[in-house]
Amino acid sequence: RKEVEQDPGPFNVPEGATVAFNCTYSNSASQSFFWYRQDCRKEPKLLMSVYSSGNEDGRFTAQLNRASQYISLLIRDSKLSDSATYLCVAQPTGTASKLTFGTGTRLQVTL
Amino acid sequence: DGGITQSPKYLFRKEGQNVTLSCEQNLNHDAMYWYRQDPGQGLRLIYYSQIVNDFQKGDIAEGYSVSREKKESFPLTVTSAQKNPTAFYLCASSIGGGAGQETQYFGPGTRLLVL
């Protein structure tokens, strides 16, 4: 079983739609979580950190469920520019900043 | 502008050749990392360094070597022992210290292709 698992997609949604991605992690000692965005043939860029109480940044909302060991990302009012691969990332406790990356979920927003 | 630079953008390697990928950062970060990304797989950690003159193996260090002689620089050498080097190589850095949540920032990457 992979340490961080994501549905690879692709998720094809029309502009303006709301879309949600889930990610599960197997290491219960994971303390920190992130969502990164990666455009085709580019480097990953931090989208947002995920906090225990959930957090929102504009159209993006991240949630953490420690009991079920999953993280979610909700994108409201999708834009064409949201088309990318979204990487779920976990940082286990005491691993000196070592991150574990999921394989990513691809989102394609269409007209 | 502060950031991480990697060079070259594309690199071609012949059989039996060692090649070195450059990574430089001016963010004053203590920690630096090398990842490799293959299609359909997540980023996998090759080597990381938390401080100058120190580095540790990641999950797939075989066939690679690194050095950390300066805070700003963390070059990666892909040796001839790496039998499947074709991949997208990403360098990252973070503030360091390892005490809590740390965001890693990535360079633009180097694509290595075997001739």
Tab-separated table of C-alpha atoms in Angstrom:
chain	number	residue	atom	x	y	z
A	1	ARG	CA	0.000	0.000	0.000
A	2	LYS	CA	1.323	3.439	-0.916
A	3	GLU	CA	1.969	5.828	1.957
A	4	VAL	CA	-0.092	8.551	0.289
A	5	GLU	CA	-2.810	7.531	-2.150
A	6	GLN	CA	-4.748	9.657	-4.584
A	7	ASP	CA	-7.180	8.978	-7.383
A	8	PRO	CA	-5.149	9.823	-10.510
A	9	GLY	CA	-8.205	11.103	-12.392
A	10	PRO	CA	-8.508	12.853	-14.700
A	11	PHE	CA	-11.394	14.837	-13.316
A	12	ASN	CA	-13.043	16.665	-16.205
A	13	VAL	CA	-15.308	19.458	-14.987
A	14	PRO	CA	-16.935	22.474	-16.630
A	15	GLU	CA	-15.957	25.985	-15.692
A	16	GLY	CA	-17.783	27.134	-12.581
A	17	ALA	CA	-18.178	23.660	-11.136
A	18	THR	CA	-17.163	22.562	-7.666
A	19	VAL	CA	-14.763	19.646	-7.496
A	20	ALA	CA	-13.310	17.728	-4.571
A	21	PHE	CA	-10.253	15.513	-4.294
A	22	ASN	CA	-9.521	13.098	-1.497
A	23	CYS	CA	-6.217	11.685	-0.400
A	24	THR	CA	-5.509	8.968	2.173
A	25	TYR	CA	-2.318	8.445	4.134
A	26	SER	CA	-1.149	5.316	5.885
A	27	ASN	CA	1.332	6.696	8.428
A	28	SER	CA	-0.707	7.718	11.455
A	29	ALA	CA	2.334	9.599	12.771
A	30	SER	CA	2.109	12.125	9.957
A	31	GLN	CA	1.928	15.581	11.464
A	32	SER	CA	1.801	18.020	8.582
A	33	PHE	CA	0.017	18.004	5.272
A	34	PHE	CA	0.093	20.072	2.124
A	35	TRP	CA	-1.487	20.396	-1.272
A	36	TYR	CA	0.853	21.264	-4.126
A	37	ARG	CA	-0.153	22.143	-7.659
A	38	GLN	CA	1.922	20.973	-10.611
A	39	ASP	CA	1.415	22.199	-14.152
A	40	CYS	CA	2.463	20.019	-17.059
A	41	ARG	CA	6.269	19.695	-17.243
A	42	LYS	CA	6.749	22.235	-14.453
A	43	GLU	CA	7.805	22.079	-10.836
A	44	PRO	CA	5.296	21.600	-7.984
A	45	LYS	CA	4.201	24.786	-6.260
A	46	LEU	CA	2.651	25.012	-2.827
A	47	LEU	CA	-1.076	25.570	-3.026
A	48	MET	CA	-1.853	25.442	0.669
A	49	SER	CA	-0.964	23.814	3.942
A	50	VAL	CA	-3.654	21.748	5.640
A	51	TYR	CA	-4.490	22.492	9.249
A	52	SER	CA	-6.349	20.292	11.704
A	53	SER	CA	-9.263	22.692	11.913
A	54	GLY	CA	-9.546	23.001	8.155
A	55	ASN	CA	-8.594	26.089	6.243
A	56	GLU	CA	-9.727	28.137	3.310
A	57	ASP	CA	-7.893	30.283	0.794
A	58	GLY	CA	-10.229	31.971	-1.624
A	59	ARG	CA	-11.920	29.296	-3.712
A	60	PHE	CA	-9.863	26.520	-2.147
A	61	THR	CA	-10.745	24.672	1.066
A	62	ALA	CA	-8.621	21.978	2.678
A	63	GLN	CA	-9.814	19.561	5.341
A	64	LEU	CA	-8.005	17.012	7.485
A	65	ASN	CA	-9.641	13.994	9.105
A	66	ARG	CA	-7.068	12.362	11.370
A	67	ALA	CA	-9.411	9.627	12.560
A	68	SER	CA	-9.936	8.370	9.018
A	69	GLN	CA	-6.501	9.477	7.818
A	70	TYR	CA	-7.622	11.452	4.838
A	71	ILE	CA	-7.194	14.932	3.478
A	72	SER	CA	-9.469	16.686	1.049
A	73	LEU	CA	-9.241	19.649	-1.292
A	74	LEU	CA	-12.357	21.449	-2.489
A	75	ILE	CA	-12.215	23.860	-5.396
A	76	ARG	CA	-15.246	26.085	-5.907
A	77	ASP	CA	-16.110	28.012	-9.068
A	78	SER	CA	-13.464	26.198	-11.133
A	79	LYS	CA	-11.479	28.250	-13.620
A	80	LEU	CA	-9.736	27.094	-16.768
A	81	SER	CA	-6.483	28.068	-15.077
A	82	ASP	CA	-7.125	25.516	-12.308
A	83	SER	CA	-6.317	22.739	-14.789
A	84	ALA	CA	-3.273	21.011	-13.330
A	85	THR	CA	-2.211	18.020	-11.272
A	86	TYR	CA	-2.786	18.348	-7.533
A	87	LEU	CA	-0.297	16.576	-5.277
A	88	CYS	CA	-1.194	15.494	-1.757
A	89	VAL	CA	1.801	15.565	0.586
A	90	ALA	CA	2.352	14.250	4.119
A	91	GLN	CA	5.184	14.940	6.510
A	92	PRO	CA	5.604	12.256	9.173
A	93	THR	CA	6.617	13.298	12.662
A	94	GLY	CA	10.324	13.390	13.367
A	95	THR	CA	11.430	12.864	9.795
A	96	ALA	CA	13.462	16.028	9.571
A	97	SER	CA	11.333	17.587	6.872
A	98	LYS	CA	11.095	14.500	4.691
A	99	LEU	CA	7.896	14.683	2.683
A	100	THR	CA	5.894	11.851	1.162
A	101	PHE	CA	4.143	12.697	-2.098
A	102	GLY	CA	1.086	11.165	-3.654
A	103	THR	CA	1.102	10.516	-7.377
A	104	GLY	CA	-1.299	13.388	-7.989
A	105	THR	CA	-4.834	13.936	-9.226
A	106	ARG	CA	-5.237	15.512	-12.621
A	107	LEU	CA	-7.916	18.169	-13.070
A	108	GLN	CA	-9.081	19.405	-16.454
A	109	VAL	CA	-11.488	22.336	-16.443
A	110	THR	CA	-13.314	22.862	-19.718
A	111	LEU	CA	-15.495	25.571	-21.243
B	1	ASP	CA	14.583	37.791	-6.893
B	2	GLY	CA	14.894	35.030	-4.321
B	3	GLY	CA	14.491	31.506	-5.540
B	4	ILE	CA	15.920	28.194	-6.608
B	5	THR	CA	17.620	27.697	-9.936
B	6	GLN	CA	18.475	24.454	-11.646
B	7	SER	CA	20.599	23.898	-14.684
B	8	PRO	CA	20.570	22.718	-17.317
B	9	LYS	CA	16.906	22.490	-18.228
B	10	TYR	CA	17.599	19.440	-20.422
B	11	LEU	CA	20.559	17.086	-20.132
B	12	PHE	CA	21.555	14.166	-22.293
B	13	ARG	CA	23.663	11.350	-20.953
B	14	LYS	CA	25.570	8.733	-22.868
B	15	GLU	CA	25.992	5.196	-21.612
B	16	GLY	CA	28.627	4.957	-18.895
B	17	GLN	CA	28.826	8.703	-18.388
B	18	ASN	CA	28.515	10.595	-15.118
B	19	VAL	CA	26.551	13.841	-15.282
B	20	THR	CA	26.058	16.576	-12.700
B	21	LEU	CA	22.887	18.575	-12.170
B	22	SER	CA	23.209	21.995	-10.598
B	23	CYS	CA	20.943	23.424	-7.882
B	24	GLU	CA	21.428	26.858	-6.346
B	25	GLN	CA	19.247	28.787	-3.895
B	26	ASN	CA	19.447	32.319	-2.504
B	27	LEU	CA	16.676	31.903	0.046
B	28	ASN	CA	19.149	31.374	2.895
B	29	HIS	CA	17.588	27.963	3.510
B	30	ASP	CA	19.516	25.384	5.505
B	31	ALA	CA	17.829	22.295	4.060
B	32	MET	CA	17.995	21.122	0.458
B	33	TYR	CA	16.601	18.082	-1.300
B	34	TRP	CA	16.773	16.150	-4.560
B	35	TYR	CA	13.776	14.286	-5.943
B	36	ARG	CA	13.147	12.339	-9.068
B	37	GLN	CA	9.758	12.178	-10.770
B	38	ASP	CA	8.739	9.451	-13.192
B	39	PRO	CA	5.437	9.280	-15.088
B	40	GLY	CA	2.658	7.870	-12.928
B	41	GLN	CA	4.759	8.007	-9.783
B	42	GLY	CA	5.037	10.470	-6.974
B	43	LEU	CA	8.207	12.381	-6.263
B	44	ARG	CA	10.818	10.123	-4.717
B	45	LEU	CA	13.566	11.444	-2.461
B	46	ILE	CA	17.130	10.787	-3.605
B	47	TYR	CA	19.250	12.723	-1.096
B	48	TYR	CA	18.728	15.525	1.352
B	49	SER	CA	20.908	17.847	3.356
B	50	GLN	CA	19.901	19.667	6.502
B	51	ILE	CA	23.085	21.644	6.891
B	52	VAL	CA	26.321	22.436	5.100
B	53	ASN	CA	28.804	19.552	4.879
B	54	ASP	CA	26.169	17.004	5.841
B	55	PHE	CA	23.715	14.958	3.783
B	56	GLN	CA	21.666	11.785	4.072
B	57	LYS	CA	20.405	9.176	1.651
B	58	GLY	CA	16.778	9.273	0.725
B	59	ASP	CA	14.660	6.409	-0.524
B	60	ILE	CA	16.425	5.857	-3.860
B	61	ALA	CA	20.038	6.980	-3.415
B	62	GLU	CA	21.708	4.139	-5.321
B	63	GLY	CA	23.542	5.389	-8.397
B	64	TYR	CA	23.576	9.014	-7.218
B	65	SER	CA	25.961	11.190	-5.235
B	66	VAL	CA	25.771	14.701	-3.789
B	67	SER	CA	27.896	17.285	-2.035
B	68	ARG	CA	27.023	20.260	0.154
B	69	GLU	CA	30.106	22.415	0.415
B	70	LYS	CA	28.171	25.675	0.390
B	71	LYS	CA	24.801	26.586	1.869
B	72	GLU	CA	23.569	27.838	-1.488
B	73	SER	CA	24.531	24.842	-3.579
B	74	PHE	CA	23.557	21.156	-3.642
B	75	PRO	CA	24.724	19.495	-6.882
B	76	LEU	CA	23.571	15.994	-7.792
B	77	THR	CA	25.733	13.586	-9.791
B	78	VAL	CA	24.021	10.802	-11.685
B	79	THR	CA	26.643	8.103	-11.990
B	80	SER	CA	26.975	5.322	-14.536
B	81	ALA	CA	25.729	2.956	-11.824
B	82	GLN	CA	22.234	4.440	-12.176
B	83	LYS	CA	20.771	2.127	-14.806
B	84	ASN	CA	17.522	3.990	-15.392
B	85	PRO	CA	18.365	7.681	-15.108
B	86	THR	CA	15.751	9.086	-17.501
B	87	ALA	CA	13.479	11.228	-15.324
B	88	PHE	CA	12.546	14.734	-14.256
B	89	TYR	CA	14.882	15.827	-11.436
B	90	LEU	CA	13.646	18.393	-8.946
B	91	CYS	CA	15.651	20.246	-6.352
B	92	ALA	CA	13.921	21.804	-3.353
B	93	SER	CA	14.842	23.762	-0.267
B	94	SER	CA	13.263	24.608	3.072
B	95	ILE	CA	14.169	26.750	6.051
B	96	GLY	CA	15.444	23.741	7.974
B	97	GLY	CA	15.573	22.852	11.604
B	98	GLY	CA	13.058	20.052	11.233
B	99	ALA	CA	11.119	21.130	14.289
B	100	GLY	CA	7.754	21.349	12.674
B	101	GLN	CA	5.848	21.989	9.516
B	102	GLU	CA	8.197	23.015	6.758
B	103	THR	CA	7.272	24.124	3.319
B	104	GLN	CA	9.564	22.975	0.546
B	105	TYR	CA	10.078	25.203	-2.467
B	106	PHE	CA	11.060	23.681	-5.770
B	107	GLY	CA	13.347	24.686	-8.592
B	108	PRO	CA	12.186	24.431	-12.224
B	109	GLY	CA	13.695	20.977	-12.693
B	110	THR	CA	16.100	19.253	-15.069
B	111	ARG	CA	14.980	16.632	-17.576
B	112	LEU	CA	17.621	13.949	-18.024
B	113	LEU	CA	17.505	11.766	-21.098
B	114	VAL	CA	19.737	8.848	-21.987
B	115	LEU	CA	21.091	8.696	-25.528
